[in-house]
Coordinates of C-alpha atoms in Angstrom, one line a residue:
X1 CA 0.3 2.8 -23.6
X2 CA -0.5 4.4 -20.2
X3 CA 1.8 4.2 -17.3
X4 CA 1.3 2.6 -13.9
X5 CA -0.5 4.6 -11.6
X6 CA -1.9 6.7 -13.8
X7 CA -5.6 8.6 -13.7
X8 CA -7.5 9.1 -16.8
X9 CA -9.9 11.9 -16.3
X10 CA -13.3 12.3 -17.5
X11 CA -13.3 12.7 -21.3
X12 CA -10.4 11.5 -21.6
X13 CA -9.2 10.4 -25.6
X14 CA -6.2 8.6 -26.2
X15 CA -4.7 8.2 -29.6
X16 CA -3.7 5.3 -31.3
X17 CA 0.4 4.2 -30.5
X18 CA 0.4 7.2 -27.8
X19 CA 2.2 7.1 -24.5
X20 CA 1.4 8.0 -21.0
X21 CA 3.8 7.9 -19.0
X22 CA 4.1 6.2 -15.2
X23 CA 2.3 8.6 -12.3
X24 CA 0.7 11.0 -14.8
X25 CA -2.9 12.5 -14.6
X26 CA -4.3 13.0 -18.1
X27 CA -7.3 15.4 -19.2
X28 CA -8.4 16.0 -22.9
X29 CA -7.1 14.3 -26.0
X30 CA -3.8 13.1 -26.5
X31 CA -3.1 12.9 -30.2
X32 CA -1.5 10.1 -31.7
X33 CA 2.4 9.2 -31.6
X34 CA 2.8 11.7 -28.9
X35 CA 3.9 11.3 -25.3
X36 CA 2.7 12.5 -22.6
X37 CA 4.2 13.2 -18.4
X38 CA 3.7 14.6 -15.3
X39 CA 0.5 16.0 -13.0
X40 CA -0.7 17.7 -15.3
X41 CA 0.2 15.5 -18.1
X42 CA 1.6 17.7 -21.2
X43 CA 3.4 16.7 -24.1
X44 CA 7.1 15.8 -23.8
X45 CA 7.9 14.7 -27.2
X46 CA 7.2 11.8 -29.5
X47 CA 6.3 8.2 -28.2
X48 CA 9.6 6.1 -27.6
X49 CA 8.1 3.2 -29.1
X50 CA 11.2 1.3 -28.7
X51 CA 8.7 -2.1 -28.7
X52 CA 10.1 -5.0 -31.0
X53 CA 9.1 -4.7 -34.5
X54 CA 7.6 -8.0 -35.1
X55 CA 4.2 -8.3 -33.6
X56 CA 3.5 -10.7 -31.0
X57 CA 1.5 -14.0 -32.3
X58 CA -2.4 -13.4 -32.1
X59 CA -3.3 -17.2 -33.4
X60 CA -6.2 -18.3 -32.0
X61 CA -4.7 -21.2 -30.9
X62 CA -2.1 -19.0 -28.8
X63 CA -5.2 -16.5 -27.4
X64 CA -6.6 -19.6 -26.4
X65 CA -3.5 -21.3 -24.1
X66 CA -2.9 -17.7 -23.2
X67 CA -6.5 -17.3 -21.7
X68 CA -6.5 -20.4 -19.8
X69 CA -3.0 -19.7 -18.1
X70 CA -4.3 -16.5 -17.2
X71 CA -7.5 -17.7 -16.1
X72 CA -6.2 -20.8 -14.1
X73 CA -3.6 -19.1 -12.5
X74 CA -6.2 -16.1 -11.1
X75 CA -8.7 -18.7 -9.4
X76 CA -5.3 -20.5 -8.4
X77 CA -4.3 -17.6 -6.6
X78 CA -7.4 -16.9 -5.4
X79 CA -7.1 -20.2 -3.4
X80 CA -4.2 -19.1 -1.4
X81 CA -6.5 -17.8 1.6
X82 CA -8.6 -20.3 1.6
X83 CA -5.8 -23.4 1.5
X84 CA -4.3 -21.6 4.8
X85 CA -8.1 -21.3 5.9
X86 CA -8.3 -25.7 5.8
X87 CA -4.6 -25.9 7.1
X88 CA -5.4 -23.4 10.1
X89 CA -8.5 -25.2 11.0
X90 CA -7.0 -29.0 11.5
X91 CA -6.5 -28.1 15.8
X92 CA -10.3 -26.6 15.8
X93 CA -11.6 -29.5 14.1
X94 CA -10.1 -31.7 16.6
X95 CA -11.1 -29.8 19.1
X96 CA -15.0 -30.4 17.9
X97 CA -14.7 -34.1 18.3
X98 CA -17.6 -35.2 20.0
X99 CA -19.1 -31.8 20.3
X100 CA -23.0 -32.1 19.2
X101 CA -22.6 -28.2 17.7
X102 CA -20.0 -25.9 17.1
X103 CA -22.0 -23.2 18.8
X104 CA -22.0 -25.7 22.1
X105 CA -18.1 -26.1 21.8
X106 CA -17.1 -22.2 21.7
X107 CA -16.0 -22.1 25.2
X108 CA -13.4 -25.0 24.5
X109 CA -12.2 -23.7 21.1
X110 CA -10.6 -19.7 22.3
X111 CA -7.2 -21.3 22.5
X112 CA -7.1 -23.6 19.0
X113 CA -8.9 -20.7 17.2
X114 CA -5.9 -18.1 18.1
X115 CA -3.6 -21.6 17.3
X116 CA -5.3 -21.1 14.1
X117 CA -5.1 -17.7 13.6
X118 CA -0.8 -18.5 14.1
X119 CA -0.6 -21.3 10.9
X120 CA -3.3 -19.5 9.2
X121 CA -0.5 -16.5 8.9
X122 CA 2.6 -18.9 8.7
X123 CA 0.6 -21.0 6.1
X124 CA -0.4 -18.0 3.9
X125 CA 3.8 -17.1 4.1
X126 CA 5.0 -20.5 2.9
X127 CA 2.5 -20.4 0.5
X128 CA 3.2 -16.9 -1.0
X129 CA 7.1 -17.6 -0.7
X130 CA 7.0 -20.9 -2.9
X131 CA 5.1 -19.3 -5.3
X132 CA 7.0 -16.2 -5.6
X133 CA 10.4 -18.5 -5.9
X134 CA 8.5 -21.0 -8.5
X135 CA 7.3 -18.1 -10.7
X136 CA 10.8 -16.5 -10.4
X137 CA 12.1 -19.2 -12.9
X138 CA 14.0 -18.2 -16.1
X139 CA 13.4 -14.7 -15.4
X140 CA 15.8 -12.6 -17.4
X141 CA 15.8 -9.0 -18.2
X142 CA 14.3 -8.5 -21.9
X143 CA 11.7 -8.0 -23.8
X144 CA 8.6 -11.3 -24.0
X145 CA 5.0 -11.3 -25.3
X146 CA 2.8 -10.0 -22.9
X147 CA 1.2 -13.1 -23.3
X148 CA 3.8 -15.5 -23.2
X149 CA 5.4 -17.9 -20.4
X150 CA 7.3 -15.0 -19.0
X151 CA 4.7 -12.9 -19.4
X152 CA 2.0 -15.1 -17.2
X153 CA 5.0 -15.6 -15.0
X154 CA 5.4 -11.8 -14.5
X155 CA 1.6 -11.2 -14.1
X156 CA 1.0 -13.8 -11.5
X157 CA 3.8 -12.6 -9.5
X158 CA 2.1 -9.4 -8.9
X159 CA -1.1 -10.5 -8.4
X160 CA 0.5 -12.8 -5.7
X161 CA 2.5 -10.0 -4.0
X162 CA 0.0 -7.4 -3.9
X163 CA -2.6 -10.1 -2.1
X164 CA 0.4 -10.5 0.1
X165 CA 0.7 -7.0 1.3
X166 CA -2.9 -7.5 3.2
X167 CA -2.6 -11.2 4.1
X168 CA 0.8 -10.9 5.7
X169 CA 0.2 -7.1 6.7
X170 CA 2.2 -7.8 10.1
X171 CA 5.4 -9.2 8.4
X172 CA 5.5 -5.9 7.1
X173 CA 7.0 -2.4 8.1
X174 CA 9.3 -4.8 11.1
X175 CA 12.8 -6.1 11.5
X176 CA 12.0 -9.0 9.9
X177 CA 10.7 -7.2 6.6
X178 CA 14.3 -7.2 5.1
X179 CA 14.7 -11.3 5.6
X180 CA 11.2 -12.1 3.9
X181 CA 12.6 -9.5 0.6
X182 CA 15.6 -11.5 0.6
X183 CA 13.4 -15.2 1.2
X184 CA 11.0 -13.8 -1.9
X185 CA 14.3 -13.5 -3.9
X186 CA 15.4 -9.9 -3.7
X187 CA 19.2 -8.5 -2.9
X188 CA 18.4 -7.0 0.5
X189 CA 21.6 -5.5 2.1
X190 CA 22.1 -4.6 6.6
X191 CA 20.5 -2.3 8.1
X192 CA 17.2 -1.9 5.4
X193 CA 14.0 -0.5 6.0
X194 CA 10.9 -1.2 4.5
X195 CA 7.3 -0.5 5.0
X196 CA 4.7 -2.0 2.8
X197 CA 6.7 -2.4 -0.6
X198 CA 6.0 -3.6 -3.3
X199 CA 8.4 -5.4 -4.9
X200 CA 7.1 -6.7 -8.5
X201 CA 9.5 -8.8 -9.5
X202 CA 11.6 -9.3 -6.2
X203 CA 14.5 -11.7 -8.4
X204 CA 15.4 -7.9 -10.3
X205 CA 15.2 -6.3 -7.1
X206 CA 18.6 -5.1 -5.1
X207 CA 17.8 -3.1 -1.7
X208 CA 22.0 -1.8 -0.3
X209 CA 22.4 -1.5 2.9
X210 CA 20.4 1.4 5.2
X211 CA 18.3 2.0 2.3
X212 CA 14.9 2.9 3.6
X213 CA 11.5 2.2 1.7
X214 CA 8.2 4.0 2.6
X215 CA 4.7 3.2 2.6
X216 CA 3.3 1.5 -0.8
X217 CA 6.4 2.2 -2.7
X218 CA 6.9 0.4 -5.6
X219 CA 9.9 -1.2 -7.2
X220 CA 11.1 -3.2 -10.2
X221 CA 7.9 -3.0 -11.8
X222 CA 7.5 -4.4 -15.7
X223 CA 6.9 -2.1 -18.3
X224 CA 4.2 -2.6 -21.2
X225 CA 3.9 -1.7 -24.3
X226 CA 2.6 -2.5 -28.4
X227 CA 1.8 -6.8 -26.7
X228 CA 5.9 -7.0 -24.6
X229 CA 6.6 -6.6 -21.9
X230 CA 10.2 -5.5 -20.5
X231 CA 11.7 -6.5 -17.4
X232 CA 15.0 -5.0 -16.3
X233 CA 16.8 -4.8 -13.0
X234 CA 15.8 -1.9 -10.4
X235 CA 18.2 -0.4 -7.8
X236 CA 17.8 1.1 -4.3
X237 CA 21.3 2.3 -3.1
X238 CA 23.5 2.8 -0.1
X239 CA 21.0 4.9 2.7
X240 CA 19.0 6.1 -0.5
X241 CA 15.1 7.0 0.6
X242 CA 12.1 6.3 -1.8
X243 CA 8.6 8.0 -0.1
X244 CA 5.3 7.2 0.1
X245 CA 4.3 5.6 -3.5
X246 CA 7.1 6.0 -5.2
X247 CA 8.1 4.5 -8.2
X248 CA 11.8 2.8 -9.0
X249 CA 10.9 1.0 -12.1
X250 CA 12.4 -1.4 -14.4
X251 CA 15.9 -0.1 -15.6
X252 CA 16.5 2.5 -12.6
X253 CA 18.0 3.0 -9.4
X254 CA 18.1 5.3 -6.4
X255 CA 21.5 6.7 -6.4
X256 CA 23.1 6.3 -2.4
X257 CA 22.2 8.9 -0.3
X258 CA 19.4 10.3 -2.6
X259 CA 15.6 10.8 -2.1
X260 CA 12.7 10.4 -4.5
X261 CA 9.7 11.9 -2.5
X262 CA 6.3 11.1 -1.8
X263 CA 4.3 9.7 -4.8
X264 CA 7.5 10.4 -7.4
X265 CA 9.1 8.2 -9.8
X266 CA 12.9 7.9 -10.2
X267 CA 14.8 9.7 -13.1
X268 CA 16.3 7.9 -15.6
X269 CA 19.5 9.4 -14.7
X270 CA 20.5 10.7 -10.9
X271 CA 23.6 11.5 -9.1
X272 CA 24.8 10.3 -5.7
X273 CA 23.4 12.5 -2.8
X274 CA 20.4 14.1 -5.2
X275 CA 16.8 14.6 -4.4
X276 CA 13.6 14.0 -6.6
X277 CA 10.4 15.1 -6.4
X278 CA 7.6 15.1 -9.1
X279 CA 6.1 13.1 -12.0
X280 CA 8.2 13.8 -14.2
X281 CA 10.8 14.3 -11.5
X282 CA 13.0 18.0 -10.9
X283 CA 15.4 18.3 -8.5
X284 CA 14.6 19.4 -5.0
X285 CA 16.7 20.9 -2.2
X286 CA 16.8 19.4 0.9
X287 CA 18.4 20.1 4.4
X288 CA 19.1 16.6 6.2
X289 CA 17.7 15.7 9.3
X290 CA 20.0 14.9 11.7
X291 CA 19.6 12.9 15.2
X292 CA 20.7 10.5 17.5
X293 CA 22.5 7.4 15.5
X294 CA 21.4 5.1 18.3
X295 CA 17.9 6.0 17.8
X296 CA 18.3 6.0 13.7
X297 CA 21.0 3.7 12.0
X298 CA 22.6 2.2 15.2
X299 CA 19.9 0.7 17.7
X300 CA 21.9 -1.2 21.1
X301 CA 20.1 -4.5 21.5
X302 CA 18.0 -3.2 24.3
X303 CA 16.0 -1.4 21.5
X304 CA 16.2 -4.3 19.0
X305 CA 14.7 -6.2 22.0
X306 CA 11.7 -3.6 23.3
X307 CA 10.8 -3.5 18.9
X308 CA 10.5 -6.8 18.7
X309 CA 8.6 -7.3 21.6
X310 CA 5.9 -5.0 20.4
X311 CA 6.1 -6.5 17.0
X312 CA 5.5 -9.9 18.2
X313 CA 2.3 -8.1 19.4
X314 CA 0.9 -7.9 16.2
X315 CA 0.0 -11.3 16.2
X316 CA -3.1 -10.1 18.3
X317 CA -4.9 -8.6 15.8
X318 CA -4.4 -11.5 13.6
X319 CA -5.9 -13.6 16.5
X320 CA -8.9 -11.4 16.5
X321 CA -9.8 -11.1 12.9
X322 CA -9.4 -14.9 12.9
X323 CA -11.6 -15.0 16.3
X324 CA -14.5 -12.5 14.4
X325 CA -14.4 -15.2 11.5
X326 CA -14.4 -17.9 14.0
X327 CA -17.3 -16.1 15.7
X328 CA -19.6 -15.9 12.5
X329 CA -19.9 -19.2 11.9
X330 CA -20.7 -20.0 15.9
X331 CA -23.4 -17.2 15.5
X332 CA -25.1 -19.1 11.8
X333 CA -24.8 -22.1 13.2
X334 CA -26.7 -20.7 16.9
X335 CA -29.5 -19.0 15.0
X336 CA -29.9 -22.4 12.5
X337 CA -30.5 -24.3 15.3
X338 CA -33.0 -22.5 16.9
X339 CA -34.8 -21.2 13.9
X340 CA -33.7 -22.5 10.7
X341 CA -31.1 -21.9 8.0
X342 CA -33.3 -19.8 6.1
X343 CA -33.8 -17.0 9.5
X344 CA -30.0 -17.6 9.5
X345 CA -29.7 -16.4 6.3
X346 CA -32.1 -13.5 6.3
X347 CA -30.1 -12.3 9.6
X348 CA -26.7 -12.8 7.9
X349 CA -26.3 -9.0 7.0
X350 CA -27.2 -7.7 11.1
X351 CA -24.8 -10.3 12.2
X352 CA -22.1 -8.9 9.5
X353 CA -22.7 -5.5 10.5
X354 CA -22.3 -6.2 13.9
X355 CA -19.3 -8.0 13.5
X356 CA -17.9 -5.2 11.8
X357 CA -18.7 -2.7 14.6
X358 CA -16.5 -5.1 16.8
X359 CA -13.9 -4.8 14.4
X360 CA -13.7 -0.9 14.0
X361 CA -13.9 -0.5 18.2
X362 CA -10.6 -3.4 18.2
X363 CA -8.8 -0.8 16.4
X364 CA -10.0 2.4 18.7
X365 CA -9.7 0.8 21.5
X366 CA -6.0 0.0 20.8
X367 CA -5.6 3.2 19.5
X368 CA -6.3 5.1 22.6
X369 CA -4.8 2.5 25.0
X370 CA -1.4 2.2 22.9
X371 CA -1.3 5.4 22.2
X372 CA -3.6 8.0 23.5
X373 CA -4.0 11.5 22.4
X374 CA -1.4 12.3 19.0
X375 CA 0.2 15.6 19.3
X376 CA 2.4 17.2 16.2
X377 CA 6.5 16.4 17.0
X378 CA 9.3 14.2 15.9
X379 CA 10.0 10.7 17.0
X380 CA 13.0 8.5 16.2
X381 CA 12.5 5.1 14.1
X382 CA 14.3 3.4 17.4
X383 CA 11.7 4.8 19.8
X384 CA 8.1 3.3 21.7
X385 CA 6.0 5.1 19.9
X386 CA 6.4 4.5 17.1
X387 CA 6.6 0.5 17.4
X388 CA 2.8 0.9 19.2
X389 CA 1.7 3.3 16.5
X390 CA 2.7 -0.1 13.8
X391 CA 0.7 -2.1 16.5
X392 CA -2.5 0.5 16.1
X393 CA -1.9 0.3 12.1
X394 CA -2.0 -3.5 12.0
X395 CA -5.1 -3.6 14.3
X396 CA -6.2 -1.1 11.6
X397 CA -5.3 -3.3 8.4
X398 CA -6.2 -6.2 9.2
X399 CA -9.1 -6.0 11.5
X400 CA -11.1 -3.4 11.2
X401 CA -10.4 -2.8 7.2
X402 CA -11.4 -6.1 6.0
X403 CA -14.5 -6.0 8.3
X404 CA -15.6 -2.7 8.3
X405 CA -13.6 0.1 7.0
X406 CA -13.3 -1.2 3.5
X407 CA -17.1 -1.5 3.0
X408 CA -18.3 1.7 5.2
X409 CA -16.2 3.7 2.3
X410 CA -18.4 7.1 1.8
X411 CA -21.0 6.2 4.2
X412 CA -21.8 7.9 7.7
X413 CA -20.1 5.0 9.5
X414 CA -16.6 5.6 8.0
X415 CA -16.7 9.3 9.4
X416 CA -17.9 8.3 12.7
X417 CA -15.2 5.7 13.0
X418 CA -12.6 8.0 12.0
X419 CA -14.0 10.7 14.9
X420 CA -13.4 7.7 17.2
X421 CA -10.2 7.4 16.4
X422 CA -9.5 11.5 16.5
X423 CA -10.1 13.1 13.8
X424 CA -11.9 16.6 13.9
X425 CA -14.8 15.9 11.2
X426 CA -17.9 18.3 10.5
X427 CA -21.3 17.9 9.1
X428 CA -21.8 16.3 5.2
X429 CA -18.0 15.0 5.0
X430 CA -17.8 12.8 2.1
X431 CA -14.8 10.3 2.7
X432 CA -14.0 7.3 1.0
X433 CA -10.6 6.6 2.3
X434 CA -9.8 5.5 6.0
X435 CA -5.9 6.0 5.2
X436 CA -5.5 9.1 7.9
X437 CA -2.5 7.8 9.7
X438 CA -2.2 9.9 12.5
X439 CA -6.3 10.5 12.7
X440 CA -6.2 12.9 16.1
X441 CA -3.9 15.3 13.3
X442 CA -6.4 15.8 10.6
X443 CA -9.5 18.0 10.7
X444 CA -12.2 17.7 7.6
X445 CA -14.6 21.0 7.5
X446 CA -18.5 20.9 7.0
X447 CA -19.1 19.8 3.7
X448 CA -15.3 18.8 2.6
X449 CA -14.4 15.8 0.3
X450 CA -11.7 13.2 0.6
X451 CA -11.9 10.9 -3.1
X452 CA -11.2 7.2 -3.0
X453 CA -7.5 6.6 -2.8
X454 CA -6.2 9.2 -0.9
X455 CA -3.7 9.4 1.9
X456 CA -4.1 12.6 4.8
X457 CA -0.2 11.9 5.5
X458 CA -0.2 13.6 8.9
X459 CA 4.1 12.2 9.4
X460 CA 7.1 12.1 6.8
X461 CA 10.1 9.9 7.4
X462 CA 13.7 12.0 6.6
X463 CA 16.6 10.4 7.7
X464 CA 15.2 7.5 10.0
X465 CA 13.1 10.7 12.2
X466 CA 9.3 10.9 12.0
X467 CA 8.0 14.3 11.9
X468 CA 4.0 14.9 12.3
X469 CA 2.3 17.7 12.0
X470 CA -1.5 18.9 11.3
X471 CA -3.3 18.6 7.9
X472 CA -6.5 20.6 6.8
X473 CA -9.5 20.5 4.7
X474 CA -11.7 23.4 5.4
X475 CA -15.2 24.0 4.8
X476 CA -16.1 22.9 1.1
X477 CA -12.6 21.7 -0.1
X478 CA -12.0 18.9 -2.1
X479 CA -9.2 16.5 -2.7
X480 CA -8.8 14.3 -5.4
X481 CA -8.8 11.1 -6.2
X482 CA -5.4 9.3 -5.3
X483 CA -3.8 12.8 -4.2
X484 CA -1.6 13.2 -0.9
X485 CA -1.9 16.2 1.0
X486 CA 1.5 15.7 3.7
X487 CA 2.0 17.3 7.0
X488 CA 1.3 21.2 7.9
X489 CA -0.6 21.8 4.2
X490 CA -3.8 23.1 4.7
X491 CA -6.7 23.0 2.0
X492 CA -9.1 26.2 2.2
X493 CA -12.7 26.7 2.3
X494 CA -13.8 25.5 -1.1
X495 CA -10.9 25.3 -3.1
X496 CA -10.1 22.1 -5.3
X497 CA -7.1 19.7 -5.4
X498 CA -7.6 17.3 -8.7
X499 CA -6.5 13.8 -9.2
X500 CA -3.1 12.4 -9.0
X501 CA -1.8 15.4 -7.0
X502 CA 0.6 16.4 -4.1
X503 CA -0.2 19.1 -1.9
X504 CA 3.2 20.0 -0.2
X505 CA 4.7 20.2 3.2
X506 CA 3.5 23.8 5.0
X507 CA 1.3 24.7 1.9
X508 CA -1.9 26.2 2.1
X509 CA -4.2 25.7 -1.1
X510 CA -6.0 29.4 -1.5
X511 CA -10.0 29.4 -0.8
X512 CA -12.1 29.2 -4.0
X513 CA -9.1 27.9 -6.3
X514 CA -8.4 24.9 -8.7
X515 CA -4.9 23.2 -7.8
X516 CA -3.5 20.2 -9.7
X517 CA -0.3 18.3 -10.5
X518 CA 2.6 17.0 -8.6
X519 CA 3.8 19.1 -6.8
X520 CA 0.2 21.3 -7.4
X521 CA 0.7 24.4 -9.6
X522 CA -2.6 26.5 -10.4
X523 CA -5.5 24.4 -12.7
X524 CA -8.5 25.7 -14.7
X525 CA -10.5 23.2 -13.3
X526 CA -12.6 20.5 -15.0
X527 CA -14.2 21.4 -18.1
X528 CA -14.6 20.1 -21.8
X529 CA -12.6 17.8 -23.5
X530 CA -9.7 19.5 -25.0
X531 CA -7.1 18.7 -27.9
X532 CA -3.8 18.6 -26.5

């Protein structure tokens, strides 16, 4: 059994009815029956395996049903774009009545296309949110078959809410975040918080009131073992803070006033007022941040006002990304008519890239009119900036990701989008993640390497205040794959972060050195497979 979000290194050996636990980063062999934590994974006793005894049924007849739930329900879900797409288009399809091309009709279609891009979003929510509800049925904590009704249930409830999270990006990190938790089924108390969560089974899910939930956390996720599942109720309390891909799964609960930090998993067992930080997590001392309360937990309406206004302006870039599909088709439908499908076709990948240059200048362009030049300081939640920094980040995730960023991953392209946008990059920079949040922050020496799945978190949220600072990867230093490196740490000329790690506030890796874990502690570096 390995945990969610997990890495397996290279050479990695697994034995038979061993367990890996959530958040861990494995390298060697793990021998059988033993169990396995943290960043660096090392042996923390025997596997639970606390599974039911009887095994789950493997007829074929059962494999078979199994495999076509599973199977019908992925190319179901898979639909859900593309249903809003046909809904969306009814007002440009009457707009083409009587046009003799679509490529003629352009000038008349500006205003249905952004009518489009408004039910294409609003379509895609209904949809997500009656499938969410209808697959929260009979849910009940326990232990089911992994392949069972409950089971698919489970299963297609993630799949549906992780599509979600890029299809309804805007919905997201806003004041209206807490009422589509509580429309998807969740217990969502006043005064909540939450950025781009991800909330597996929203129906076990209770947010109190002034909790606050970061970027890709993770809550009330399943757990999966020996062919069950188990499902169990998951707890954020009273003002309690869960950081940047964090981890509250099945069973736990953030106690009120506590902390679990960036990429950490809750404890089994916390007390009120505590603070986590690790995988497995330790305790960790914490001064609170203190400001303003009418900038933090008690906004006057004039604020509520100015932040929704701005987050009513992230419709725009949904209008866009809708106008650059929009836009394709005019252009295949121009170059058919004057030369033929088949020149349409063999241009297809110019127009594409073209597109996508349109789409990465959308987001610097609102970057540096919204925003301008990013400096290191603290800004309330309740404050401008901020709300036109969510604007930038939408224009970022759901423009220029899905038509550029996305595919440019470790080529030339990403880099020189990312010096657009700020950033202080150097020659034969290998980067495969665009996720540099605060880009004007971040400076990546001559040869340096950011891995796929990586976050240069330039801010932290404590206590409702965002605090930026710099982050550094000099000359020749590598970070690995699915690592954070948060604000003020510095990596130096060729020293090595591994996978799965966290590189702490105001720390500064030492040049020519291996660092892994989370929080880092000194590493050996890759090398052969080792028994464990």
């Amino acid at each position: 059994m390995v945990g969610a979000r997990s890495t397996l290194m290279p050479g990695t050996r697994i034995g038979a009815g061993a367990e890996v636990a959530p958040g861990s980063a494995v390298q060697g062999a793990v021998k059988a029956g033993q169990l396995f934590s943290g960043s660096p994974a090392t042996r923390a006793g025997r596997a639970k395996q606390d599974w039911p005894d009887a095994p789950p049924s493997r007829s074929p007849l059962h494999a078979r049903s199994a495999f076509l739930a599973f199977a019908g329900a992925s190319g179901a879900l898979a639909l859900i774009p593309f249903i809003s797409a046909v809904v969306a288009s009814l007002p440009v399809v009457a707009a083409l009545r009587g046009a003799p091309s679509l490529s003629a009709a352009w000038p008349t279609l500006v205003g249905p296309v952004a009518l489009a891009a408004v039910l294409w979003l609003l379509v895609n929510a209904l949809l997500v949110l009656v499938t969410v509800r209808l697959l929260g049925v009979g849910l009940r904590e326990g232990y089911y078959p992994a392949r069972s009704r409950i089971g698919w249930q489970i299963w297609a409830t993630e799949r549906t809410l992780d599509v979600a999270r890029d299809l309804l990006f805007p919905l997201y990190a806003s004041l209206f975040t807490p009422v589509w938790l509580r429309l998807l089924g969740a217990r969502v108390g006043r005064n909540v918080e939450a950025s781009t969560v991800l909330l597996l089974i929203p129906k076990m899910t209770t947010i109190a009131e002034g909790a606050f939930l970061a970027d890709d956390t993770m809550v009330a996720s399943y757990e999966l073992g020996g062919g069950y599942l188990r499902i169990a109720p998951a707890k954020i309390g009273r003002r309690a803070f869960l950081g940047n891909s964090g981890m509250t799964s099945a069973g736990r609960r953030v106690p009120k006033n506590s902390l679990v930090a960036v990429l950490s998993a809750t404890p089994a067992k916390a007390k009120a007022g505590s603070s986590w930080l690790g995988s497995p997590p330790s305790r960790l001392r914490r001064l609170a941040v203190t400001g303003d309360r009418s900038r933090t937990f008690q906004p006057p309406r004039r604020l509520k006002a100015a932040r929704a206004f701005w987050e009513l302006c992230r419709v725009v870039p949904v209008i866009l990304t809708v106008m650059i599909a929009a836009g394709a088709l005019v252009i295949f439908d121009a170059l058919a008519l004057w030369a033929g499908h088949a020149v349409a076709a063999l241009l297809s990948g110019v127009v594409f890239m073209a597109l996508g240059a349109v789409a990465a200048g959308s987001a610097v362009l609102a970057k540096w009119l919204l925003v301008g030049r990013i400096r290191a300081g603290e800004h309330p939640l309740w404050s401008s900036f901020i709300w036109r920094n969510e604007v930038v980040d939408t224009f970022i995730e759901s423009v220029s990701a899905p038509w550029f960023a996305r595919a440019a991953s470790g080529t030339p392209a990403l880099v020189w989008w990312l010096r657009a946008l700020g950033s202080r990059i150097g020659r034969g920079v290998w980067c495969e993640s665009y996720w540099l949040p605060e880009a004007d922050l971040v400076t990546l020496g001559d040869g340096s390497t950011v891995n796929r799945g990586c976050v240069v978190q330039t801010h932290l949220f404590h206590d409702r205040i965002m605090s930026m600072d710099t982050v550094e990867l000099a000359a020749g230093a590598t970070l690995g794959p699915h690592s954070v490196i948060l604000p003020a740490a510095a990596i130096a000329s060729g020293a090595t972060v591994g996978p799965a790690s966290l590189v702490m506030r105001g720390e500064t890796v030492p040049a020519g050195t291996y660092w892994m874990g989370n929080p880092v502690s000194s590493w050996a570096g890759p090398g052969p497979m080792r028994e464990q």
